mmCIF file of C-alpha atoms in Angstrom:
data_model
loop_
_atom_site.group_PDB
_atom_site.id
_atom_site.type_symbol
_atom_site.label_atom_id
_atom_site.label_comp_id
_atom_site.label_asym_id
_atom_site.label_seq_id
_atom_site.Cartn_x
_atom_site.Cartn_y
_atom_site.Cartn_z
ATOM 1 C CA MET A 1 16.240 -46.755 -10.111
ATOM 2 C CA ARG A 2 17.320 -50.039 -8.547
ATOM 3 C CA LEU A 3 16.130 -51.006 -5.049
ATOM 4 C CA LEU A 4 17.441 -53.756 -2.785
ATOM 5 C CA HIS A 5 14.516 -54.991 -0.669
ATOM 6 C CA THR A 6 15.267 -56.834 2.569
ATOM 7 C CA SER A 7 13.610 -57.244 5.961
ATOM 8 C CA ASP A 8 13.419 -59.226 9.199
ATOM 9 C CA TRP A 9 17.091 -59.196 10.146
ATOM 10 C CA HIS A 10 16.174 -59.991 13.778
ATOM 11 C CA LEU A 11 19.600 -58.950 14.996
ATOM 12 C CA GLY A 12 20.311 -60.615 18.341
ATOM 13 C CA ARG A 13 18.130 -63.665 17.740
ATOM 14 C CA ALA A 14 19.402 -67.208 18.273
ATOM 15 C CA PHE A 15 18.443 -70.371 16.399
ATOM 16 C CA HIS A 16 17.584 -73.092 18.924
ATOM 17 C CA ARG A 17 20.205 -71.682 21.319
ATOM 18 C CA VAL A 18 22.799 -71.281 18.555
ATOM 19 C CA ASN A 19 24.194 -67.746 18.537
ATOM 20 C CA MET A 20 23.541 -66.306 15.066
ATOM 21 C CA LEU A 21 25.522 -63.087 15.423
ATOM 22 C CA ASP A 22 28.391 -64.257 13.187
ATOM 23 C CA ALA A 23 25.912 -65.364 10.505
ATOM 24 C CA GLN A 24 24.102 -62.035 10.801
ATOM 25 C CA ALA A 25 27.406 -60.188 10.399
ATOM 26 C CA GLU A 26 28.153 -62.278 7.300
ATOM 27 C CA PHE A 27 24.777 -61.303 5.882
ATOM 28 C CA ILE A 28 25.469 -57.599 6.486
ATOM 29 C CA GLY A 29 28.744 -57.987 4.595
ATOM 30 C CA HIS A 30 26.896 -59.728 1.752
ATOM 31 C CA LEU A 31 24.316 -56.929 1.700
ATOM 32 C CA VAL A 32 27.004 -54.263 1.398
ATOM 33 C CA THR A 33 28.791 -56.219 -1.344
ATOM 34 C CA THR A 34 25.524 -56.622 -3.270
ATOM 35 C CA VAL A 35 24.832 -52.895 -3.046
ATOM 36 C CA ARG A 36 28.282 -52.126 -4.432
ATOM 37 C CA GLU A 37 28.474 -54.803 -7.136
ATOM 38 C CA ARG A 38 24.889 -54.676 -8.428
ATOM 39 C CA ASP A 39 24.627 -50.885 -8.790
ATOM 40 C CA VAL A 40 21.914 -50.533 -6.151
ATOM 41 C CA ASP A 41 20.502 -47.010 -5.817
ATOM 42 C CA VAL A 42 18.563 -47.423 -2.548
ATOM 43 C CA VAL A 43 18.238 -50.081 0.159
ATOM 44 C CA VAL A 44 14.838 -50.655 1.806
ATOM 45 C CA VAL A 45 14.525 -52.579 5.087
ATOM 46 C CA SER A 46 10.926 -53.457 5.935
ATOM 47 C CA GLY A 47 11.017 -53.875 9.685
ATOM 48 C CA ASP A 48 12.176 -56.199 12.464
ATOM 49 C CA VAL A 49 15.712 -54.908 12.377
ATOM 50 C CA TYR A 50 16.104 -56.248 15.922
ATOM 51 C CA ASP A 51 14.569 -59.320 17.495
ATOM 52 C CA ARG A 52 13.280 -57.561 20.575
ATOM 53 C CA ALA A 53 12.558 -54.106 21.894
ATOM 54 C CA VAL A 54 15.681 -54.013 24.079
ATOM 55 C CA PRO A 55 18.345 -55.748 21.973
ATOM 56 C CA PRO A 56 21.691 -56.978 23.348
ATOM 57 C CA LEU A 57 24.685 -54.676 22.964
ATOM 58 C CA ALA A 58 26.323 -56.926 20.342
ATOM 59 C CA ALA A 59 23.229 -56.601 18.128
ATOM 60 C CA VAL A 60 23.233 -52.807 18.479
ATOM 61 C CA GLU A 61 26.914 -52.711 17.550
ATOM 62 C CA LEU A 62 26.248 -54.813 14.442
ATOM 63 C CA PHE A 63 23.398 -52.486 13.441
ATOM 64 C CA ASP A 64 25.680 -49.496 13.953
ATOM 65 C CA ASP A 65 28.311 -51.144 11.744
ATOM 66 C CA ALA A 66 25.709 -51.799 9.036
ATOM 67 C CA LEU A 67 24.618 -48.148 9.042
ATOM 68 C CA HIS A 68 28.190 -46.888 8.797
ATOM 69 C CA ARG A 69 29.003 -49.210 5.896
ATOM 70 C CA LEU A 70 25.851 -48.315 3.966
ATOM 71 C CA ALA A 71 26.380 -44.600 4.567
ATOM 72 C CA GLY A 72 29.979 -45.011 3.420
ATOM 73 C CA LEU A 73 28.776 -46.275 0.052
ATOM 74 C CA GLY A 74 26.721 -43.121 -0.442
ATOM 75 C CA VAL A 75 23.617 -45.233 -1.146
ATOM 76 C CA PRO A 76 20.426 -44.064 0.630
ATOM 77 C CA THR A 77 18.736 -46.528 2.988
ATOM 78 C CA VAL A 78 15.106 -46.400 4.132
ATOM 79 C CA MET A 79 14.124 -48.457 7.205
ATOM 80 C CA ILE A 80 10.899 -48.947 9.120
ATOM 81 C CA SER A 81 10.295 -50.463 12.544
ATOM 82 C CA GLY A 82 8.586 -53.859 12.819
ATOM 83 C CA ASN A 83 6.567 -55.475 15.563
ATOM 84 C CA HIS A 84 9.732 -56.800 17.236
ATOM 85 C CA ASP A 85 11.428 -53.397 17.276
ATOM 86 C CA SER A 86 10.852 -50.645 19.767
ATOM 87 C CA ALA A 87 9.813 -47.887 17.378
ATOM 88 C CA ARG A 88 10.888 -45.175 19.809
ATOM 89 C CA ARG A 89 14.314 -46.700 20.461
ATOM 90 C CA LEU A 90 15.005 -47.446 16.801
ATOM 91 C CA GLY A 91 13.991 -43.910 15.910
ATOM 92 C CA VAL A 92 16.359 -42.192 18.345
ATOM 93 C CA GLY A 93 18.642 -39.886 16.386
ATOM 94 C CA ALA A 94 16.609 -40.320 13.188
ATOM 95 C CA ARG A 95 16.804 -36.652 12.193
ATOM 96 C CA LEU A 96 20.577 -36.584 12.625
ATOM 97 C CA ILE A 97 21.112 -39.946 10.886
ATOM 98 C CA ASP A 98 18.906 -38.691 8.056
ATOM 99 C CA ARG A 99 21.739 -36.346 7.038
ATOM 100 C CA ALA A 100 23.921 -39.392 6.287
ATOM 101 C CA GLY A 101 21.299 -40.813 3.914
ATOM 102 C CA ILE A 102 19.903 -43.327 6.437
ATOM 103 C CA HIS A 103 16.169 -42.648 6.720
ATOM 104 C CA LEU A 104 14.484 -44.250 9.753
ATOM 105 C CA ARG A 105 10.693 -44.209 9.595
ATOM 106 C CA THR A 106 9.215 -45.234 12.949
ATOM 107 C CA GLU A 107 6.431 -42.689 13.551
ATOM 108 C CA PRO A 108 2.908 -43.610 12.354
ATOM 109 C CA SER A 109 2.092 -39.922 11.953
ATOM 110 C CA ALA A 110 4.744 -39.633 9.202
ATOM 111 C CA CYS A 111 3.240 -42.307 6.916
ATOM 112 C CA GLY A 112 2.324 -39.728 4.298
ATOM 113 C CA THR A 113 5.734 -38.008 4.301
ATOM 114 C CA PRO A 114 8.054 -39.766 1.851
ATOM 115 C CA VAL A 115 11.770 -39.924 1.296
ATOM 116 C CA VAL A 116 12.085 -38.449 -2.201
ATOM 117 C CA LEU A 117 14.930 -39.564 -4.473
ATOM 118 C CA THR A 118 15.585 -38.754 -8.123
ATOM 119 C CA ASP A 119 16.892 -40.598 -11.158
ATOM 120 C CA THR A 120 17.012 -39.823 -14.879
ATOM 121 C CA HIS A 121 13.226 -40.280 -15.149
ATOM 122 C CA GLY A 122 12.286 -37.958 -12.298
ATOM 123 C CA GLU A 123 11.290 -38.464 -8.679
ATOM 124 C CA VAL A 124 10.658 -41.637 -6.679
ATOM 125 C CA ALA A 125 8.716 -41.235 -3.404
ATOM 126 C CA LEU A 126 9.398 -43.901 -0.760
ATOM 127 C CA TYR A 127 6.810 -44.096 2.039
ATOM 128 C CA GLY A 128 7.649 -45.871 5.305
ATOM 129 C CA LEU A 129 4.711 -47.451 7.150
ATOM 130 C CA PRO A 130 6.105 -48.834 10.429
ATOM 131 C CA TYR A 131 4.289 -51.699 12.123
ATOM 132 C CA LEU A 132 0.889 -50.313 13.095
ATOM 133 C CA GLU A 133 -0.581 -51.937 16.211
ATOM 134 C CA PRO A 134 -4.299 -51.161 15.737
ATOM 135 C CA ALA A 135 -5.153 -50.561 19.380
ATOM 136 C CA LEU A 136 -2.300 -48.054 19.706
ATOM 137 C CA VAL A 137 -2.748 -46.075 16.459
ATOM 138 C CA LYS A 138 -6.501 -46.095 15.795
ATOM 139 C CA ASN A 139 -6.842 -42.572 17.225
ATOM 140 C CA GLU A 140 -3.965 -41.301 15.068
ATOM 141 C CA PHE A 141 -5.786 -42.504 11.961
ATOM 142 C CA ALA A 142 -9.311 -41.761 13.250
ATOM 143 C CA VAL A 143 -10.683 -45.179 12.302
ATOM 144 C CA ASP A 144 -13.769 -46.751 13.837
ATOM 145 C CA GLY A 145 -12.508 -50.308 13.707
ATOM 146 C CA ALA A 146 -9.417 -51.474 15.556
ATOM 147 C CA GLY A 147 -8.292 -53.979 12.931
ATOM 148 C CA HIS A 148 -5.096 -54.119 10.891
ATOM 149 C CA GLU A 149 -6.952 -53.541 7.620
ATOM 150 C CA ALA A 150 -8.570 -50.366 8.943
ATOM 151 C CA VAL A 151 -5.363 -48.715 10.144
ATOM 152 C CA LEU A 152 -3.285 -49.804 7.140
ATOM 153 C CA GLY A 153 -6.028 -48.584 4.838
ATOM 154 C CA ALA A 154 -6.023 -45.204 6.565
ATOM 155 C CA ALA A 155 -2.228 -45.020 6.342
ATOM 156 C CA MET A 156 -2.374 -45.820 2.627
ATOM 157 C CA ASP A 157 -5.002 -43.104 2.170
ATOM 158 C CA ARG A 158 -2.380 -40.644 3.418
ATOM 159 C CA VAL A 159 0.146 -42.081 0.978
ATOM 160 C CA ARG A 160 -2.231 -41.708 -1.974
ATOM 161 C CA ALA A 161 -3.220 -38.201 -0.861
ATOM 162 C CA ASP A 162 0.415 -37.114 -0.830
ATOM 163 C CA LEU A 163 1.062 -38.760 -4.209
ATOM 164 C CA ALA A 164 -1.853 -36.831 -5.682
ATOM 165 C CA THR A 165 -0.027 -33.562 -4.927
ATOM 166 C CA ARG A 166 3.123 -34.625 -6.808
ATOM 167 C CA ALA A 167 4.106 -34.559 -10.458
ATOM 168 C CA ARG A 168 2.184 -37.026 -12.619
ATOM 169 C CA ARG A 169 5.226 -39.187 -13.390
ATOM 170 C CA THR A 170 6.302 -39.559 -9.765
ATOM 171 C CA ARG A 171 6.871 -43.248 -9.019
ATOM 172 C CA SER A 172 6.122 -44.642 -5.581
ATOM 173 C CA VAL A 173 7.357 -47.346 -3.203
ATOM 174 C CA VAL A 174 5.764 -48.346 0.116
ATOM 175 C CA LEU A 175 7.521 -50.181 2.942
ATOM 176 C CA ALA A 176 5.123 -52.010 5.285
ATOM 177 C CA HIS A 177 5.304 -54.617 8.036
ATOM 178 C CA ALA A 178 2.140 -56.715 8.076
ATOM 179 C CA PHE A 179 0.519 -60.067 7.325
ATOM 180 C CA VAL A 180 -0.991 -59.840 3.833
ATOM 181 C CA THR A 181 -3.636 -62.331 2.740
ATOM 182 C CA GLY A 182 -2.088 -65.035 0.605
ATOM 183 C CA GLY A 183 1.260 -64.984 2.376
ATOM 184 C CA GLU A 184 2.668 -68.257 3.750
ATOM 185 C CA PRO A 185 3.761 -68.000 7.407
ATOM 186 C CA SER A 186 6.354 -70.029 9.315
ATOM 187 C CA ASP A 187 6.755 -70.930 12.983
ATOM 188 C CA SER A 188 9.197 -68.107 13.682
ATOM 189 C CA GLU A 189 6.747 -65.204 13.180
ATOM 190 C CA ARG A 190 5.471 -65.133 16.687
ATOM 191 C CA ASP A 191 3.788 -61.796 17.349
ATOM 192 C CA ILE A 192 1.296 -60.940 14.613
ATOM 193 C CA THR A 193 -1.597 -63.373 14.455
ATOM 194 C CA VAL A 194 -1.633 -64.872 10.978
ATOM 195 C CA GLY A 195 -5.042 -65.044 9.340
ATOM 196 C CA GLY A 196 -8.318 -63.670 10.649
ATOM 197 C CA VAL A 197 -8.632 -60.011 11.579
ATOM 198 C CA ALA A 198 -4.848 -59.510 11.507
ATOM 199 C CA ALA A 199 -4.627 -60.237 7.775
ATOM 200 C CA VAL A 200 -4.965 -57.448 5.213
ATOM 201 C CA PRO A 201 -5.745 -57.829 1.507
ATOM 202 C CA ALA A 202 -3.089 -56.906 -1.046
ATOM 203 C CA GLY A 203 -5.562 -54.418 -2.508
ATOM 204 C CA VAL A 204 -4.862 -52.110 0.439
ATOM 205 C CA PHE A 205 -1.640 -51.158 -1.350
ATOM 206 C CA ALA A 206 -3.288 -50.226 -4.653
ATOM 207 C CA GLY A 207 -2.010 -47.134 -6.388
ATOM 208 C CA VAL A 208 1.740 -47.517 -5.793
ATOM 209 C CA ASP A 209 4.409 -48.995 -8.041
ATOM 210 C CA TYR A 210 5.977 -51.398 -5.527
ATOM 211 C CA THR A 211 5.230 -52.556 -1.971
ATOM 212 C CA ALA A 212 8.195 -53.908 -0.015
ATOM 213 C CA LEU A 213 6.767 -56.082 2.737
ATOM 214 C CA GLY A 214 8.265 -57.408 5.947
ATOM 215 C CA HIS A 215 7.100 -59.814 8.678
ATOM 216 C CA LEU A 216 6.729 -63.198 6.958
ATOM 217 C CA HIS A 217 10.057 -65.028 6.853
ATOM 218 C CA GLY A 218 9.640 -66.732 3.486
ATOM 219 C CA CYS A 219 10.537 -64.813 0.322
ATOM 220 C CA GLN A 220 7.299 -64.696 -1.689
ATOM 221 C CA THR A 221 5.355 -62.825 -4.320
ATOM 222 C CA ILE A 222 1.809 -61.831 -3.373
ATOM 223 C CA THR A 223 1.389 -59.941 -6.666
ATOM 224 C CA GLU A 224 4.033 -58.726 -9.114
ATOM 225 C CA ARG A 225 4.164 -55.405 -7.241
ATOM 226 C CA VAL A 226 3.609 -56.677 -3.677
ATOM 227 C CA ARG A 227 6.384 -58.905 -2.316
ATOM 228 C CA TYR A 228 7.979 -60.219 0.864
ATOM 229 C CA SER A 229 11.754 -60.433 0.914
ATOM 230 C CA GLY A 230 11.664 -62.833 3.864
ATOM 231 C CA SER A 231 14.317 -63.091 6.551
ATOM 232 C CA PRO A 232 17.930 -63.441 5.375
ATOM 233 C CA LEU A 233 18.524 -66.296 7.844
ATOM 234 C CA PRO A 234 16.363 -69.162 9.146
ATOM 235 C CA TYR A 235 14.907 -68.807 12.627
ATOM 236 C CA SER A 236 12.851 -72.036 12.847
ATOM 237 C CA PHE A 237 12.945 -75.515 11.324
ATOM 238 C CA SER A 238 9.695 -74.695 9.518
ATOM 239 C CA GLU A 239 11.947 -72.644 7.207
ATOM 240 C CA ALA A 240 13.959 -75.702 6.129
ATOM 241 C CA ALA A 241 12.639 -75.444 2.558
ATOM 242 C CA HIS A 242 13.120 -71.675 2.298
ATOM 243 C CA ARG A 243 15.550 -70.166 -0.165
ATOM 244 C CA LYS A 244 16.808 -67.142 1.771
ATOM 245 C CA SER A 245 17.210 -64.116 -0.462
ATOM 246 C CA MET A 246 16.563 -60.433 -1.125
ATOM 247 C CA TRP A 247 14.719 -58.743 -3.984
ATOM 248 C CA LEU A 248 16.580 -56.596 -6.497
ATOM 249 C CA VAL A 249 13.783 -54.375 -7.865
ATOM 250 C CA ASP A 250 14.022 -52.121 -10.914
ATOM 251 C CA LEU A 251 11.880 -49.067 -11.622
ATOM 252 C CA ASP A 252 11.826 -47.513 -15.078
ATOM 253 C CA ALA A 253 10.042 -44.414 -16.332
ATOM 254 C CA ASP A 254 6.650 -46.145 -16.057
ATOM 255 C CA GLY A 255 7.189 -47.706 -12.616
ATOM 256 C CA PHE A 256 7.887 -51.334 -11.661
ATOM 257 C CA SER A 257 9.801 -53.112 -14.425
ATOM 258 C CA GLY A 258 10.985 -56.337 -12.780
ATOM 259 C CA ALA A 259 12.490 -58.093 -9.762
ATOM 260 C CA GLU A 260 15.335 -60.557 -9.310
ATOM 261 C CA ARG A 261 16.113 -62.731 -6.291
ATOM 262 C CA VAL A 262 19.594 -62.412 -4.801
ATOM 263 C CA ASP A 263 20.537 -65.373 -2.594
ATOM 264 C CA CYS A 264 21.852 -64.842 0.946
ATOM 265 C CA PRO A 265 24.762 -66.765 2.525
ATOM 266 C CA VAL A 266 23.733 -70.084 4.123
ATOM 267 C CA PRO A 267 25.495 -70.601 7.482
ATOM 268 C CA ARG A 268 24.408 -74.241 7.680
ATOM 269 C CA ALA A 269 21.732 -76.312 5.939
ATOM 270 C CA LEU A 270 18.560 -77.305 7.828
ATOM 271 C CA ALA A 271 17.239 -80.867 7.846
ATOM 272 C CA ARG A 272 14.050 -82.367 9.289
ATOM 273 C CA ILE A 273 14.303 -86.138 9.630
ATOM 274 C CA ARG A 274 11.621 -88.523 10.844
ATOM 275 C CA GLY A 275 11.460 -92.185 11.847
ATOM 276 C CA THR A 276 12.404 -94.577 14.604
ATOM 277 C CA LEU A 277 15.717 -93.929 16.298
ATOM 278 C CA GLU A 278 17.170 -97.136 14.843
ATOM 279 C CA ASP A 279 16.163 -96.118 11.310
ATOM 280 C CA LEU A 280 17.615 -92.630 11.674
ATOM 281 C CA LEU A 281 20.913 -94.027 12.889
ATOM 282 C CA ALA A 282 21.156 -96.600 10.115
ATOM 283 C CA ASP A 283 19.592 -95.090 6.981
ATOM 284 C CA PRO A 284 22.444 -94.418 4.503
ATOM 285 C CA ASP A 285 20.361 -91.790 2.655
ATOM 286 C CA LEU A 286 20.546 -89.539 5.739
ATOM 287 C CA ALA A 287 24.347 -89.340 5.675
ATOM 288 C CA ARG A 288 24.085 -86.106 3.675
ATOM 289 C CA HIS A 289 22.667 -84.362 6.750
ATOM 290 C CA ARG A 290 25.715 -84.958 8.948
ATOM 291 C CA GLU A 291 26.782 -81.284 8.834
ATOM 292 C CA ALA A 292 23.258 -79.840 8.880
ATOM 293 C CA TRP A 293 21.306 -78.400 11.776
ATOM 294 C CA VAL A 294 18.875 -81.251 12.417
ATOM 295 C CA GLU A 295 15.384 -81.565 13.849
ATOM 296 C CA ALA A 296 14.657 -85.240 14.504
ATOM 297 C CA THR A 297 11.119 -86.556 15.003
ATOM 298 C CA LEU A 298 11.067 -89.989 16.627
ATOM 299 C CA THR A 299 8.064 -92.151 15.755
ATOM 300 C CA GLY A 300 8.748 -95.334 17.738
ATOM 301 C CA PRO A 301 6.040 -96.535 20.143
ATOM 302 C CA VAL A 302 8.355 -96.179 23.167
ATOM 303 C CA ARG A 303 10.690 -93.315 23.981
ATOM 304 C CA PRO A 304 14.219 -94.724 23.595
ATOM 305 C CA ALA A 305 17.030 -94.291 26.093
ATOM 306 C CA GLU A 306 19.393 -91.345 25.589
ATOM 307 C CA PRO A 307 18.072 -90.428 22.122
ATOM 308 C CA MET A 308 19.859 -87.078 21.845
ATOM 309 C CA ALA A 309 23.238 -88.516 22.806
ATOM 310 C CA ARG A 310 22.872 -91.298 20.259
ATOM 311 C CA LEU A 311 21.633 -88.967 17.506
ATOM 312 C CA THR A 312 24.467 -86.476 17.954
ATOM 313 C CA GLN A 313 26.990 -89.246 17.359
ATOM 314 C CA ARG A 314 25.745 -89.379 13.760
ATOM 315 C CA PHE A 315 24.316 -85.867 13.436
ATOM 316 C CA PRO A 316 26.526 -83.676 15.662
ATOM 317 C CA HIS A 317 24.430 -80.548 15.010
ATOM 318 C CA THR A 318 21.097 -81.956 16.153
ATOM 319 C CA LEU A 319 19.238 -79.093 17.832
ATOM 320 C CA SER A 320 15.651 -80.266 18.219
ATOM 321 C CA LEU A 321 14.129 -83.576 19.273
ATOM 322 C CA VAL A 322 10.398 -84.274 18.873
ATOM 323 C CA PHE A 323 8.483 -87.395 19.952
ATOM 324 C CA GLU A 324 5.463 -88.378 17.843
ATOM 325 C CA PRO A 325 4.808 -92.088 18.383
ATOM 326 C CA GLU A 326 2.755 -93.672 15.628
ATOM 327 C CA ARG A 327 -0.604 -94.880 16.905
ATOM 328 C CA ALA A 328 -3.074 -97.471 15.765
ATOM 329 C CA PRO A 329 -6.218 -96.366 13.855
ATOM 330 C CA GLY A 330 -8.875 -95.139 16.249
ATOM 331 C CA GLU A 331 -6.401 -94.470 19.045
ATOM 332 C CA PRO A 332 -6.666 -90.943 20.520
ATOM 333 C CA ASP A 333 -4.592 -88.258 18.820
ATOM 334 C CA VAL A 334 -1.137 -87.661 20.180
ATOM 335 C CA SER A 335 -0.101 -84.601 22.122
ATOM 336 C CA TYR A 336 -1.844 -81.417 23.165
ATOM 337 C CA ALA A 337 0.909 -79.481 21.388
ATOM 338 C CA ARG A 338 0.142 -81.230 18.096
ATOM 339 C CA ARG A 339 -3.554 -80.456 18.439
ATOM 340 C CA LEU A 340 -2.705 -76.766 18.832
ATOM 341 C CA ALA A 341 -0.121 -76.608 16.058
ATOM 342 C CA GLY A 342 -0.947 -73.956 13.472
ATOM 343 C CA ARG A 343 -3.884 -72.541 15.461
ATOM 344 C CA GLY A 344 -4.019 -68.925 16.575
ATOM 345 C CA ASP A 345 -4.995 -67.628 20.013
ATOM 346 C CA GLN A 346 -8.489 -66.726 18.811
ATOM 347 C CA GLN A 347 -9.130 -70.224 17.433
ATOM 348 C CA ILE A 348 -7.816 -71.901 20.585
ATOM 349 C CA ALA A 349 -10.032 -69.740 22.806
ATOM 350 C CA GLU A 350 -13.124 -70.392 20.674
ATOM 351 C CA ASP A 351 -12.461 -74.141 20.730
ATOM 352 C CA PHE A 352 -12.086 -74.020 24.513
ATOM 353 C CA VAL A 353 -15.454 -72.301 24.905
ATOM 354 C CA ALA A 354 -17.070 -74.912 22.650
ATOM 355 C CA HIS A 355 -15.455 -77.764 24.583
ATOM 356 C CA VAL A 356 -16.483 -76.461 28.016
ATOM 357 C CA ARG A 357 -20.124 -75.687 27.314
ATOM 358 C CA GLY A 358 -20.845 -77.812 24.240
ATOM 359 C CA ALA A 359 -21.614 -74.909 21.885
ATOM 360 C CA ALA A 360 -19.379 -72.622 19.860
ATOM 361 C CA PRO A 361 -19.276 -68.911 20.789
ATOM 362 C CA ASP A 362 -21.663 -66.644 18.912
ATOM 363 C CA GLU A 363 -20.597 -63.572 16.927
ATOM 364 C CA HIS A 364 -20.831 -61.255 19.947
ATOM 365 C CA GLU A 365 -18.693 -63.595 22.041
ATOM 366 C CA ARG A 366 -16.134 -63.933 19.261
ATOM 367 C CA ALA A 367 -15.943 -60.137 19.098
ATOM 368 C CA VAL A 368 -15.333 -59.982 22.856
ATOM 369 C CA LEU A 369 -12.505 -62.501 22.528
ATOM 370 C CA ARG A 370 -10.950 -60.529 19.641
ATOM 371 C CA GLU A 371 -11.156 -57.295 21.640
ATOM 372 C CA THR A 372 -9.551 -58.959 24.644
ATOM 373 C CA PHE A 373 -6.648 -60.354 22.636
ATOM 374 C CA ASP A 374 -6.150 -56.929 21.002
ATOM 375 C CA GLU A 375 -6.011 -55.280 24.439
ATOM 376 C CA VAL A 376 -3.480 -57.808 25.727
ATOM 377 C CA ARG A 377 -1.292 -57.391 22.632
ATOM 378 C CA ALA A 378 -1.454 -53.600 22.913
ATOM 379 C CA ASP A 379 -0.596 -53.736 26.616
ATOM 380 C CA GLU A 380 2.423 -55.919 25.868
ATOM 381 C CA ALA A 381 3.552 -53.444 23.199
ATOM 382 C CA VAL A 382 3.246 -50.531 25.656
ATOM 383 C CA ARG A 383 5.219 -52.404 28.314
ATOM 384 C CA GLU A 384 7.969 -53.274 25.808
ATOM 385 C CA VAL A 385 8.374 -49.612 24.910
ATOM 386 C CA ALA A 386 8.455 -48.604 28.583
ATOM 387 C CA ARG A 387 11.273 -51.039 29.463
#
């Protein structure tokens, strides 16, 4: 059986104010062509179909078009909801759509109920684990802790329990939307805290033949059988070095037998350039970036006049302008934003406590901060669903 693993479409999302709907439509066309030309047996989409809980109408129409085209090929598709999706909205009509071979898995309670497909070697069970917000699902899974590892572990226990009731040669695939330890994040994953209590070890997914992950936007291999497909399009300049692709995964009689990357269409290259304004305007080596989307970091000691207007004369698709003046040794660090770059909410709060009172928070205080952030995140999730 051949699977096409993709995720994080983020339909409706812009790139630095650039409407990406045409590029997203081109990707959907590429996806359908790949399914047809590469003899794909099932498509798996591991969450974040939309960019927000209430997507714009144009994004919903594109999703509807994608479903019709996939159903028209007669190739089953299994989708889960991610942290950006409204699970309840995405799941509307799931039982009816199921008849067309489009299987939406948005209910945490159904984690142990697979979509079962067959090939010449027997059955393949595909389990959809939608994004599991710990504070909202801990009662469903009867776990003491409210962390991501606890609820994902409990969900995987249901998967393994169901597998144990099936024929010995049944192969298994899990779709999940989570931050797995060892994954490399980018700036555009904005809702699951990366690292700390939000991270889960790859060992949580032990016992299945392949785990198709979503959430992180870079295509990456955690283990041979645990992989992120990444987003098909870039959504931040931190993804400038990404090779956007999908995984073509083969299962043989014994389970996972290999994976191949399939490149996605590139709407426009990304470039991050750095230097003084005069250097950026004059350097002949930068001419290759004229047609790229550009993020320019200016390092001169003084902010120049009209920098964006001057940059766009040479780089007409400049979208982001950052000022980071170079400073002498011993001079105070630059901006507050730079000091916070790459730090999660928990780290920032702990540093603030240490700064204000001169001592870092103890374990009890760190636990209180974690619980507070979990409650805020859960409340935001509830309010998104209620909109």
